[in-house]
Amino acid sequence: MFRWLVVAISLSAAASPVFAADPIEIGIGYLGRAGVKAKLSLVELPAENDGLAGARLAIDDNNTTGKFLNQRFTLEEVRLKDGEDIAKAAAALAERTGFIIADLPADELLKVADTLRDRGTLLLNAGAIDDRLREQDCRANVIHVAPTRSMLADALAQYLVWKQWKRWLFVVGSHDRDRLYADALRRAATRFGAKIVQERIFEDTGGARRTDSGVTLIQRQMPVFTQQAPAYDVLVAADESEVFASYLPYRTWDPRPVAGSAGLVPTSWHAAQDQWGAIQIQNRFAKLNSRHMTALDMQAWTAARMIGEAASRTNSGDQKAISDFLKGPDFSIAAFKGRRLTLRDWNLQLRQPILLVDGRMVVSVSPQEGFLHQVSELDTLGLDRPETKCRLQ
Amino acid sequence: MKEDGLHMWRRCLLSGMAAWLAAATPASAFIAYVSNEKSNTVSVIDTDSWTVTKTIKVGQRPRGIEFTRDGKFVFVAVGDDDSIQVIDVAKQEVVDSLPSGPDPELFALDADGKILYVANENDNTVTIIDVEKRARLGDIQVGVEPEGMAISPDGKILINTSETTNMAHFIDTATRQIVANVLVDARPRFAEFKRDNSEVWVSSEIGGTVSIIDPVKRVVTDKISFNIPGLRSEAIQPVGISMTKDGKTAFVALGPANRVAVVDATSHKVTKYLLVGQRVWHMAFTPDEKYLMVTNGVSNDVSVIDVAAQKVIKTIQVGELPWGITIAQP
């Protein structure tokens, strides 16, 4: 009787997903800056846990899978306040985790990458869209999950050209990152056959984003600012700093659509995206966080899922095995974009379709039909291999 | 070749005539039910005339669809209404519903037709339903986003695929416990057993492959890849699978590649690609296995494939975004 029991127990132990040994722990760090970014629209103000919430969902997803593989994923969050030393914080975090998801400005990301270079820590850039991080400033220990400005600009330009809105009135903000986005949009216009009929600078003279009588003033300013333009099809605005673009729709002198930083906006994700099974992740995210999922949330989710995917494919929690798999030819990830996402091996940028959204709906998804490429249509978005300045090291 | 074509044409004519002659005897006509994901309807197709004879209103977002074993009812999963509706075939209308978990998509009936296993995408569970009592018997925790469901020919094993966990979970139907987890390529969507229980095939939509699993050893023994000249590999997204009863030929729907692959089920080699409508999802044989009907999501139609000739012979317009299909056994 007893013997039978032993046999029965050992059989069920072999067959059941409950493992006798302790699970393999895979720690992932999340490094970001505290504080909320400025937005013109109150409904677009990001939550305190923007990005982090996506990583947390991915940890849950990884652990659901991990229980069948005896793997357990943990997330350690580090949010830095102004003035705190980023290199020090990164080094401390790297003591405990082999992978760090970073939501940092370009300069800080580079500092972290160089600090951790000899340690073997893998960084996953979820927040910075700067092209230079994938070009002249690329690093072999940084995988880029966030799309680049040039990918976003190309995604928008393909659609505008497909729509035959080829004459652009171009309005650019006066801050550095507005100019970077403008550069990407100018390049996209040339690349896909759009024409910038005139370029105007919207000078940021300071002032509050929220005032009691703001609307009256804006309604006078914007038509005046956009009058006497040459004939154009669409106004394209480069305003990453959130100073003016959201004031433009419905207020242009000529009745024209707005795109770029307002109106039709290119983004890696939106709460309205429901195609390709996306409704499932939207539901899971809302259930966990009681809010909508943003692009940054999705970028952080994808980053943490990539680690989970590599851990299950290699059946390993080893930092090097996981990093090698991610950078190798067999890696791909499903992220509710209708096709598998892979890494560009020359600069470790994740290839991805880009959504074009109007704030409430997904209008289209680029690459657009007809924009062909010899390797992957996704490489019609952003700087391609022959143009790259990246030498991974 | 020419001779063959002539023969086939004659056979088509003959079979057409036979069908016409047999029109008075309903035994040879089959009925297909197609779920239209966007229209919230089910199209009823007569396989004699290849026409839609009725469009039935159902709940929101109908996808998985199956006849009951006695052929009297059709179950259709209406995901956005969180239930499975029951269509009375004689009345051709929804008469009842079953208590599934949230967002049911695909399901499998056991051999007796008494127990229904439902994949609930939203809460990582497979729900077990007693069909007669209309009662929920329990849940099985599986991976993230369960989808594909298949029961082994001997009824002992239920396969569930989980789309974000990327596994085929082997569930013992007696104990309702997971007994094995087999890792497959990204986004596994559908599972199909060979009738002799020698293989189970699992399609991976984003991975672009079909994994062949040995159901005894529970390991992947082979993998089918698809290569269509002029198409990027990302566009090849296998979903539905059907196999002939003799286990010799399989058909795999390739989604936005707009093709159905014909596969030698013994050697696992692709022998042919048949051009069908846009975004082909799922498929079903007529009981005589003369025809295979496939749903084309984006072009809103159903393609009819002559199985012996391996040719598309007909396209039937249905509702918007047709997804699942089931055909009554005689």
XYZ file of C-alpha atoms in Angstrom:
723
model
C 0.000 0.000 0.000
C 2.717 2.395 1.033
C 4.849 1.405 -1.918
C 1.991 2.115 -4.277
C 1.605 5.499 -2.772
C 5.282 6.269 -3.312
C 5.058 5.198 -6.938
C 1.967 7.275 -7.434
C 3.593 10.331 -5.906
C 6.785 10.022 -7.889
C 4.790 9.565 -11.098
C 2.715 12.629 -10.481
C 5.814 14.597 -9.570
C 7.421 13.710 -12.860
C 4.344 14.635 -14.809
C 3.023 17.677 -13.029
C 4.259 21.197 -13.658
C 5.052 21.614 -9.963
C 8.791 21.323 -9.639
C 10.564 19.989 -6.633
C 13.654 22.164 -7.052
C 13.589 25.892 -6.336
C 12.718 27.884 -9.427
C 15.433 29.677 -11.361
C 15.244 33.371 -10.477
C 15.617 35.888 -13.280
C 15.864 39.450 -12.032
C 15.085 42.431 -14.242
C 15.770 46.014 -13.217
C 13.818 49.077 -14.262
C 15.701 52.338 -14.240
C 13.934 55.619 -14.859
C 13.573 59.186 -13.724
C 10.825 60.198 -11.323
C 8.464 62.995 -12.284
C 5.859 63.419 -14.961
C 6.422 64.791 -18.442
C 4.580 67.924 -19.558
C 1.646 67.520 -21.942
C -0.725 70.056 -23.447
C -3.730 67.767 -23.156
C -4.852 66.902 -19.676
C -6.064 63.470 -20.830
C -2.593 62.623 -22.096
C -0.778 63.332 -18.845
C 1.182 60.162 -18.181
C 0.646 58.227 -14.967
C 3.351 58.082 -12.334
C 4.023 54.459 -13.294
C 4.055 55.060 -17.068
C 6.283 52.358 -18.556
C 6.813 50.538 -15.294
C 3.223 49.281 -15.391
C 3.934 47.585 -18.720
C 7.044 45.910 -17.335
C 5.022 44.660 -14.368
C 2.443 43.080 -16.672
C 5.194 41.366 -18.641
C 6.632 39.984 -15.398
C 3.193 38.483 -14.646
C 3.017 37.046 -18.167
C 6.554 35.688 -17.898
C 5.719 34.073 -14.577
C 2.590 32.393 -15.955
C 4.853 30.794 -18.550
C 7.672 30.380 -16.030
C 5.634 28.147 -13.766
C 5.734 25.498 -16.505
C 9.505 25.861 -16.839
C 10.489 26.370 -13.218
C 11.513 29.964 -13.853
C 10.573 32.937 -11.728
C 10.907 36.544 -12.848
C 11.232 39.524 -10.545
C 11.262 43.253 -11.194
C 13.256 45.777 -9.233
C 12.325 49.386 -9.828
C 14.672 52.306 -9.344
C 13.306 55.793 -9.902
C 15.841 58.571 -9.639
C 15.067 62.058 -8.415
C 16.724 65.154 -9.840
C 20.393 65.352 -8.955
C 20.829 61.668 -8.120
C 23.840 60.084 -9.781
C 22.680 57.828 -12.583
C 25.919 55.865 -12.979
C 26.031 55.019 -9.297
C 22.406 53.932 -9.246
C 22.888 51.800 -12.352
C 25.959 50.100 -10.943
C 24.117 49.307 -7.710
C 21.155 47.886 -9.636
C 23.471 45.819 -11.842
C 24.814 44.129 -8.706
C 21.434 42.457 -8.390
C 20.048 42.093 -11.916
C 21.627 41.062 -15.197
C 19.082 42.977 -17.256
C 18.004 46.596 -16.936
C 15.080 48.162 -18.751
C 15.959 51.839 -19.135
C 13.652 54.799 -19.586
C 16.307 57.514 -19.689
C 17.342 60.478 -21.834
C 20.023 59.681 -24.433
C 22.997 61.100 -22.538
C 22.131 59.281 -19.345
C 21.539 56.032 -21.192
C 25.009 56.283 -22.737
C 26.522 56.970 -19.347
C 24.844 53.874 -17.918
C 25.852 51.744 -20.913
C 29.498 52.749 -20.559
C 29.460 52.288 -16.780
C 28.107 48.745 -17.087
C 30.069 47.788 -20.173
C 32.541 45.428 -18.524
C 29.994 43.914 -16.201
C 28.008 42.222 -19.006
C 24.690 43.757 -17.960
C 22.243 43.984 -20.850
C 20.350 47.260 -21.200
C 16.989 47.440 -22.941
C 16.209 50.970 -24.022
C 12.461 51.412 -23.640
C 12.249 55.197 -23.620
C 14.791 57.017 -25.791
C 13.879 57.511 -29.465
C 17.110 59.285 -30.474
C 18.555 57.959 -33.714
C 22.117 58.677 -32.591
C 21.853 55.908 -29.962
C 21.475 53.457 -32.850
C 23.962 55.229 -35.109
C 27.213 56.982 -34.145
C 26.566 56.419 -30.415
C 25.436 52.789 -30.607
C 26.582 50.342 -27.929
C 26.831 46.548 -28.025
C 25.240 46.206 -24.569
C 22.062 48.155 -25.466
C 19.032 46.697 -27.232
C 16.567 49.326 -28.432
C 12.916 48.453 -27.995
C 11.619 52.004 -28.451
C 11.299 53.015 -32.107
C 13.505 55.835 -33.400
C 12.386 59.293 -34.492
C 13.211 58.321 -38.054
C 11.041 55.186 -37.806
C 8.138 57.280 -36.504
C 8.668 59.956 -39.174
C 8.912 57.390 -41.989
C 5.748 55.640 -40.786
C 3.840 58.921 -40.944
C 5.341 60.002 -44.271
C 4.478 56.695 -45.954
C 0.849 57.128 -45.009
C 0.654 60.815 -46.031
C 2.219 59.975 -49.389
C -0.116 56.998 -49.850
C -2.993 59.366 -49.086
C -1.609 61.765 -51.729
C -1.121 64.480 -49.134
C 2.280 65.318 -50.499
C 2.443 69.078 -49.965
C 3.346 69.754 -46.348
C 3.233 72.998 -44.409
C 5.936 72.288 -41.861
C 5.902 73.850 -38.395
C 8.804 73.201 -36.065
C 9.191 73.965 -32.363
C 12.196 75.840 -31.013
C 13.649 73.167 -28.717
C 16.428 70.704 -29.531
C 14.269 67.602 -29.651
C 11.716 69.400 -31.844
C 14.566 70.044 -34.274
C 15.630 66.390 -34.136
C 12.105 65.284 -34.965
C 11.994 67.909 -37.728
C 15.214 66.465 -39.187
C 13.649 63.001 -39.238
C 10.485 64.324 -40.885
C 12.459 66.267 -43.506
C 14.419 63.135 -44.340
C 11.167 61.152 -44.584
C 9.641 63.732 -46.936
C 12.628 63.499 -49.276
C 12.719 59.723 -49.047
C 9.086 59.105 -49.895
C 8.393 61.969 -52.266
C 6.601 64.582 -50.179
C 7.345 68.301 -50.559
C 7.711 70.781 -47.744
C 6.114 73.896 -49.262
C 7.115 76.126 -46.383
C 8.726 75.799 -42.996
C 7.784 77.914 -39.988
C 9.260 78.010 -36.517
C 6.955 78.191 -33.530
C 9.022 79.997 -30.950
C 8.479 78.885 -27.354
C 8.327 82.166 -25.474
C 7.560 80.429 -22.208
C 4.293 80.585 -20.326
C 1.950 78.166 -18.657
C 0.358 75.219 -20.402
C -2.803 75.674 -18.381
C -4.600 79.010 -18.030
C -8.193 79.996 -17.377
C -8.833 81.919 -20.569
C -6.383 79.985 -22.749
C -8.827 78.828 -25.404
C -9.866 82.343 -26.438
C -6.286 83.363 -26.963
C -5.296 80.188 -28.809
C -8.271 80.527 -31.121
C -6.915 83.906 -32.211
C -3.255 82.888 -32.352
C -3.366 79.680 -34.383
C -5.287 80.902 -37.453
C -3.011 83.939 -37.640
C 0.091 81.799 -37.272
C -0.968 79.545 -40.154
C -2.274 82.152 -42.606
C -0.728 83.145 -45.936
C 0.751 79.703 -46.489
C 1.438 78.413 -50.008
C -1.024 75.766 -51.207
C -0.626 72.665 -49.027
C -2.407 69.364 -48.258
C -1.462 68.747 -44.652
C 0.179 70.638 -41.819
C 2.996 68.588 -40.290
C 4.121 69.724 -36.843
C 7.315 68.773 -35.000
C 6.668 69.628 -31.360
C 7.996 66.947 -29.053
C 8.186 69.576 -26.319
C 4.394 69.896 -26.253
C 4.283 73.640 -26.727
C 1.866 74.262 -29.609
C 1.028 71.294 -31.897
C -2.065 70.161 -30.013
C -3.524 73.661 -30.510
C -3.419 73.360 -34.299
C -6.212 70.913 -35.272
C -9.421 72.794 -36.259
C -7.658 76.134 -35.889
C -5.549 76.362 -39.058
C -6.306 79.293 -41.389
C -6.983 76.910 -44.257
C -9.099 73.864 -43.512
C -6.343 71.247 -43.535
C -5.585 68.127 -41.490
C -2.722 68.171 -38.977
C -0.165 65.390 -38.481
C 3.097 64.773 -36.631
C 3.010 65.854 -32.991
C -0.771 66.348 -33.085
C -3.678 65.173 -35.221
C -2.428 62.007 -36.884
C 0.428 60.832 -34.655
C 2.867 57.936 -35.240
C 3.403 55.807 -32.136
C 4.470 52.319 -31.124
C 1.234 51.691 -29.210
C -2.138 53.135 -28.288
C -5.005 52.156 -25.991
C -7.288 51.957 -29.032
C -5.206 49.260 -30.739
C -7.341 46.104 -30.797
C -6.161 44.191 -33.851
C -4.093 40.994 -33.861
C -5.250 39.804 -30.474
C -4.250 43.144 -28.886
C -7.557 43.337 -27.054
C -6.197 40.601 -24.800
C -3.193 42.573 -23.627
C -5.288 45.751 -23.343
C -7.698 43.873 -21.061
C -4.914 42.343 -18.985
C -3.219 45.705 -18.638
C -6.411 47.530 -17.620
C -7.217 44.829 -15.081
C -3.787 45.128 -13.474
C -3.356 48.894 -13.584
C -6.862 50.421 -13.836
C -5.817 52.671 -16.709
C -5.049 52.655 -20.441
C -1.824 51.260 -21.846
C 0.562 53.821 -23.357
C 3.386 53.499 -25.890
C 5.973 53.572 -23.094
C 4.070 50.848 -21.227
C 4.138 48.722 -24.370
C 7.833 49.336 -24.961
C 8.616 48.267 -21.392
C 6.275 45.251 -21.693
C 8.037 44.175 -24.872
C 11.463 44.593 -23.255
C 10.564 42.414 -20.267
C 8.800 39.874 -22.504
C 11.923 39.608 -24.672
C 13.873 38.458 -21.608
C 11.074 35.995 -20.774
C 10.981 34.716 -24.336
C 14.746 34.191 -24.432
C 14.666 32.471 -21.023
C 12.006 30.001 -22.181
C 13.685 29.356 -25.548
C 17.067 28.716 -23.943
C 15.481 27.077 -20.893
C 17.961 29.071 -18.897
C 18.260 31.950 -16.487
C 21.869 32.567 -17.429
C 22.558 36.197 -18.275
C 24.917 35.424 -21.128
C 22.772 32.668 -22.640
C 19.765 34.994 -22.673
C 21.745 37.943 -24.113
C 23.296 35.765 -26.808
C 19.917 34.375 -27.793
C 18.394 37.857 -28.036
C 21.221 39.042 -30.287
C 21.278 35.817 -32.308
C 19.484 34.866 -35.532
C 16.718 32.774 -33.911
C 15.212 35.504 -31.780
C 11.783 36.917 -32.583
C 8.967 38.185 -30.419
C 5.190 38.446 -30.802
C 3.928 41.806 -29.570
C 0.401 42.234 -30.985
C 1.603 43.963 -34.132
C 0.450 41.316 -36.622
C 3.904 39.965 -37.376
C 7.006 38.839 -35.562
C 9.440 41.493 -34.415
C 13.163 40.906 -34.826
C 16.352 42.825 -34.073
C 18.407 44.669 -36.678
C 21.709 42.925 -36.154
C 23.758 45.966 -37.131
C 22.487 48.202 -34.311
C 20.212 46.049 -32.093
C 17.085 48.072 -32.923
C 13.778 46.172 -32.695
C 11.968 46.190 -36.035
C 8.312 47.042 -35.541
C 5.216 48.287 -37.320
C 4.191 51.811 -36.250
C 0.593 52.774 -35.504
C -0.902 56.030 -36.767
C -3.481 57.250 -34.287
C -5.795 60.233 -34.020
C -6.069 60.130 -30.240
C -9.163 57.936 -30.216
C -8.670 55.396 -33.002
C -5.926 53.616 -34.890
C -6.168 55.139 -38.371
C -3.541 52.982 -40.057
C -0.436 50.895 -39.451
C 2.840 51.419 -41.333
C 4.741 50.168 -43.288
C 2.130 50.947 -45.924
C 1.357 48.554 -48.725
C 3.622 49.028 -51.685
C 6.705 50.232 -49.779
C 8.950 47.318 -50.560
C 12.260 46.150 -49.197
C 14.643 43.355 -50.115
C 14.978 42.071 -46.526
C 11.979 43.126 -44.458
C 9.276 45.687 -45.172
C 9.833 46.842 -41.593
C 13.217 48.122 -42.749
C 11.467 50.762 -44.852
C 11.019 52.474 -41.475
C 14.077 54.251 -40.106
C 17.725 54.205 -41.097
C 18.625 51.058 -42.991
C 21.770 48.939 -42.958
C 23.520 50.651 -45.903
C 23.075 54.074 -44.256
C 24.101 53.108 -40.757
C 26.927 54.767 -38.882
C 26.817 52.166 -36.124
C 29.864 50.042 -35.356
C 28.806 47.862 -32.452
C 31.393 47.582 -29.709
C -1.896 17.275 -68.375
C -4.505 18.228 -70.929
C -6.055 14.801 -70.631
C -6.168 15.217 -66.872
C -7.881 18.542 -67.195
C -10.432 17.045 -69.519
C -11.100 14.177 -67.168
C -11.471 16.537 -64.327
C -13.808 18.767 -66.199
C -15.900 15.749 -67.048
C -15.822 14.607 -63.477
C -16.888 18.039 -62.357
C -19.739 17.944 -64.822
C -20.702 14.483 -63.681
C -20.537 15.356 -60.056
C -22.504 18.491 -60.795
C -25.135 16.394 -62.520
C -25.088 13.891 -59.716
C -25.624 16.680 -57.265
C -28.444 18.016 -59.363
C -30.033 14.579 -59.594
C -29.608 14.077 -55.909
C -31.130 17.405 -55.019
C -34.370 15.724 -54.144
C -32.625 13.457 -51.667
C -31.221 15.670 -48.917
C -28.699 13.064 -47.751
C -25.952 14.208 -50.105
C -26.207 17.908 -49.359
C -24.184 19.168 -46.477
C -24.603 22.299 -44.463
C -21.749 24.530 -43.412
C -22.000 27.158 -40.686
C -19.585 30.086 -40.895
C -19.029 32.588 -38.063
C -18.624 36.200 -39.228
C -16.497 37.934 -36.596
C -17.449 41.508 -37.499
C -21.056 41.088 -38.667
C -22.104 39.226 -35.498
C -23.801 36.663 -37.719
C -23.461 33.050 -38.803
C -23.859 32.257 -42.516
C -25.454 28.925 -43.422
C -24.098 27.483 -46.675
C -25.668 24.695 -48.705
C -22.859 22.630 -50.244
C -25.031 21.502 -53.145
C -25.725 24.899 -54.545
C -22.742 26.570 -52.805
C -24.996 29.411 -51.739
C -25.765 31.114 -48.448
C -29.263 29.986 -47.542
C -29.621 31.821 -44.258
C -27.861 34.395 -42.105
C -28.390 33.943 -38.373
C -27.941 36.805 -35.906
C -25.720 35.857 -32.974
C -23.920 37.646 -30.125
C -20.867 39.847 -30.339
C -17.695 38.713 -32.063
C -18.512 35.116 -33.045
C -15.407 33.018 -33.703
C -15.070 29.326 -32.663
C -17.952 27.261 -34.097
C -18.774 23.508 -33.890
C -21.683 21.188 -34.567
C -22.818 19.024 -31.654
C -22.233 15.300 -32.156
C -25.895 14.656 -32.995
C -25.862 17.451 -35.546
C -28.888 19.110 -34.023
C -27.151 22.159 -32.623
C -24.257 24.440 -33.408
C -22.174 25.998 -30.648
C -20.645 29.382 -31.397
C -18.279 31.252 -29.066
C -19.306 34.908 -28.875
C -16.229 36.368 -27.206
C -17.403 39.894 -26.490
C -20.557 38.564 -24.829
C -18.503 36.144 -22.698
C -20.628 33.149 -23.657
C -21.148 30.282 -26.067
C -24.450 30.425 -27.896
C -26.438 27.418 -29.040
C -28.035 27.512 -32.477
C -30.904 25.095 -33.131
C -30.206 23.733 -36.599
C -33.880 22.979 -37.331
C -35.008 26.466 -36.302
C -31.834 28.169 -37.546
C -31.761 30.565 -34.631
C -30.044 30.997 -31.277
C -32.036 29.132 -28.643
C -29.733 29.005 -25.628
C -26.312 29.810 -24.277
C -23.640 28.077 -22.205
C -21.793 29.642 -19.276
C -18.237 29.987 -20.534
C -15.549 32.068 -18.876
C -14.614 35.527 -20.198
C -13.853 35.970 -23.899
C -14.216 32.403 -25.214
C -12.547 31.872 -28.585
C -12.054 28.207 -29.473
C -13.428 25.081 -27.796
C -13.469 21.293 -28.113
C -16.234 18.776 -27.466
C -15.389 15.393 -25.980
C -16.174 12.213 -27.927
C -19.614 11.752 -26.370
C -20.477 15.376 -26.920
C -21.201 15.816 -23.239
C -18.288 17.900 -22.051
C -17.125 21.105 -23.627
C -13.636 22.521 -23.050
C -13.378 26.251 -23.712
C -10.255 28.410 -24.096
C -10.825 31.689 -22.269
C -8.308 34.175 -23.574
C -8.759 36.740 -20.845
C -7.954 34.850 -17.680
C -5.488 32.149 -18.726
C -7.924 29.289 -18.113
C -9.615 26.431 -19.878
C -13.209 26.169 -18.673
C -14.970 22.778 -18.487
C -18.697 22.820 -19.181
C -21.312 20.090 -18.747
C -23.323 20.531 -21.918
C -26.551 18.902 -20.704
C -26.687 20.626 -17.349
C -25.429 23.887 -18.824
C -23.130 24.050 -15.829
C -19.499 25.010 -15.330
C -17.606 22.057 -13.902
C -14.301 23.792 -13.275
C -11.286 25.598 -14.687
C -7.752 24.568 -15.573
C -4.987 27.162 -15.265
C -2.893 27.269 -18.436
C -0.465 29.723 -20.084
C -1.063 33.296 -21.236
C -3.876 33.678 -23.808
C -5.160 30.131 -24.314
C -6.506 29.534 -27.793
C -6.174 26.269 -29.741
C -8.075 23.238 -28.422
C -7.977 19.606 -29.544
C -8.918 16.277 -28.008
C -6.928 13.140 -28.759
C -8.742 10.407 -30.725
C -8.893 8.228 -27.589
C -10.316 11.158 -25.631
C -7.673 10.941 -22.933
C -5.681 14.063 -23.700
C -6.824 17.608 -24.306
C -4.369 19.938 -25.978
C -4.557 23.637 -25.310
C -2.209 26.141 -26.927
C -1.354 29.430 -25.216
C -0.500 32.295 -27.525
C 1.868 34.371 -25.397
C 3.345 31.485 -23.398
C 4.014 29.664 -26.698
C 3.213 26.188 -25.438
C 0.994 23.233 -26.174
C -0.341 22.135 -22.787
C -1.222 18.435 -22.507
C -4.169 18.033 -20.136
C -5.321 14.656 -18.797
C -9.094 14.712 -19.315
C -9.665 12.319 -16.397
C -7.709 14.213 -13.737
C -7.995 17.616 -15.423
C -4.341 18.234 -14.650
C -1.627 19.442 -16.982
C 0.701 16.517 -17.620
C 3.146 18.099 -20.078
C 4.027 21.433 -21.650
C 5.641 21.503 -25.053
C 7.301 24.711 -26.212
C 6.485 25.634 -29.833
C 7.079 28.727 -31.977
C 5.467 32.102 -31.335
C 1.710 32.482 -31.018
C 0.403 28.917 -31.314
C -3.203 29.128 -32.478
C -4.502 25.733 -33.471
C -3.934 22.051 -32.697
C -5.006 18.991 -34.683
C -4.485 15.268 -33.981
C -3.933 12.629 -36.607
C -6.767 10.122 -36.361
C -4.378 7.321 -35.429
C -3.038 9.406 -32.519
C 0.492 9.226 -33.950
C 0.994 12.979 -34.229
C -0.434 16.258 -33.076
C 0.145 19.331 -35.232
C 0.321 22.821 -33.763
C 0.367 25.971 -35.919
C 2.377 29.025 -34.792
C 0.989 32.167 -36.365
C 3.847 34.584 -35.643
C 6.571 31.921 -35.691
C 5.349 30.931 -39.157
C 5.664 27.178 -38.589
C 3.706 24.029 -37.790
C 5.250 21.888 -35.043
C 4.716 18.141 -35.196
C 4.532 16.693 -31.693
C 4.807 13.039 -30.714
C 1.812 12.650 -28.371
C 3.441 9.813 -26.440
C 6.902 11.277 -25.897
C 5.447 14.791 -25.876
C 8.306 16.354 -27.761
C 8.504 18.239 -31.046
C 9.753 15.741 -33.613
C 9.527 17.852 -36.769
C 8.701 21.352 -37.912
C 7.105 22.475 -41.147
C 8.217 25.802 -42.630
C 6.591 27.512 -45.568
C 8.378 29.276 -48.355
C 6.401 31.135 -50.978
C 8.393 32.908 -53.689
C 7.755 36.638 -53.678
C 6.342 36.682 -50.151
C 8.186 37.913 -47.048
C 8.337 35.261 -44.361
C 6.532 37.603 -41.919
C 3.423 37.376 -44.111
C 3.246 33.603 -43.728
C 1.137 33.031 -40.622
C -0.236 29.494 -40.232
C -3.544 29.166 -38.386
C -6.163 26.479 -39.249
C -5.153 22.872 -39.968
C -7.250 20.017 -41.414
C -6.132 16.478 -42.145
C -7.807 13.804 -44.232
C -9.109 10.797 -42.287
C -6.452 8.522 -43.766
C -3.807 10.826 -42.296
C -2.094 11.259 -45.661
C -2.800 14.845 -46.590
C -2.969 17.988 -44.503
C -4.064 21.498 -45.362
C -2.700 24.511 -43.494
C -4.245 27.994 -43.744
C -1.493 30.624 -44.000
C -3.369 33.797 -42.961
C -2.233 36.988 -44.736
C -0.199 34.894 -47.208
C -3.648 34.278 -48.764
C -2.800 30.656 -49.387
C -3.575 27.189 -48.126
C -0.559 24.865 -48.048
C -1.082 21.260 -49.075
C 1.230 19.057 -46.994
C 2.148 15.402 -47.392
C 1.246 14.406 -43.850
C 3.650 11.458 -43.843
C 6.802 13.193 -45.049
C 5.743 16.626 -43.714
C 6.733 18.199 -47.038
C 4.693 20.992 -48.574
C 3.554 19.841 -52.007
C 1.510 22.792 -53.182
C 0.186 26.245 -52.292
C -3.396 27.058 -53.229
C -4.290 30.713 -53.684
C -7.484 31.500 -51.767
C -9.020 34.756 -50.451
C -7.377 37.303 -48.177
C -6.324 36.361 -44.633
C -7.383 32.733 -44.563
C -8.294 31.545 -41.058
C -9.968 28.163 -40.557
C -11.302 25.261 -42.587
C -13.553 22.217 -42.603
C -14.000 19.181 -44.847
C -17.334 18.042 -46.170
C -17.976 14.633 -44.525
C -17.188 12.816 -47.798
C -13.858 14.732 -47.867
C -14.508 15.780 -51.446
C -14.328 19.433 -50.557
C -12.520 21.624 -48.077
C -14.081 24.972 -47.231
C -11.852 27.769 -45.905
C -12.776 31.144 -44.440
C -11.085 34.280 -45.803
C -11.218 37.004 -43.142
C -10.376 40.112 -45.138
C -12.078 39.308 -48.444
C -15.290 38.288 -46.641
C -15.711 34.996 -48.470
C -15.290 31.239 -48.271
C -13.141 29.346 -50.792
C -14.113 25.831 -51.778
C -11.212 23.494 -52.513
C -11.684 20.302 -54.519
C -9.615 17.966 -52.332
C -8.736 15.363 -54.968
C -7.872 17.907 -57.639
C -6.215 20.264 -55.098
C -7.872 23.216 -56.793
C -10.007 26.106 -55.657
C -13.283 25.701 -57.499
C -15.585 28.253 -55.950
C -15.793 31.376 -53.821
C -18.854 32.169 -51.739
C -19.530 35.635 -50.331
C -20.495 35.560 -46.645
C -20.642 38.177 -43.834
C -17.874 40.488 -42.666
C -14.614 38.923 -41.427
C -15.568 35.226 -41.663
C -13.525 33.276 -39.094
C -14.686 29.783 -38.077
C -16.449 27.053 -40.041
C -18.147 23.758 -39.157
C -19.903 21.201 -41.315
C -22.505 18.717 -40.045
C -21.582 15.057 -40.160
C -24.331 12.982 -41.816
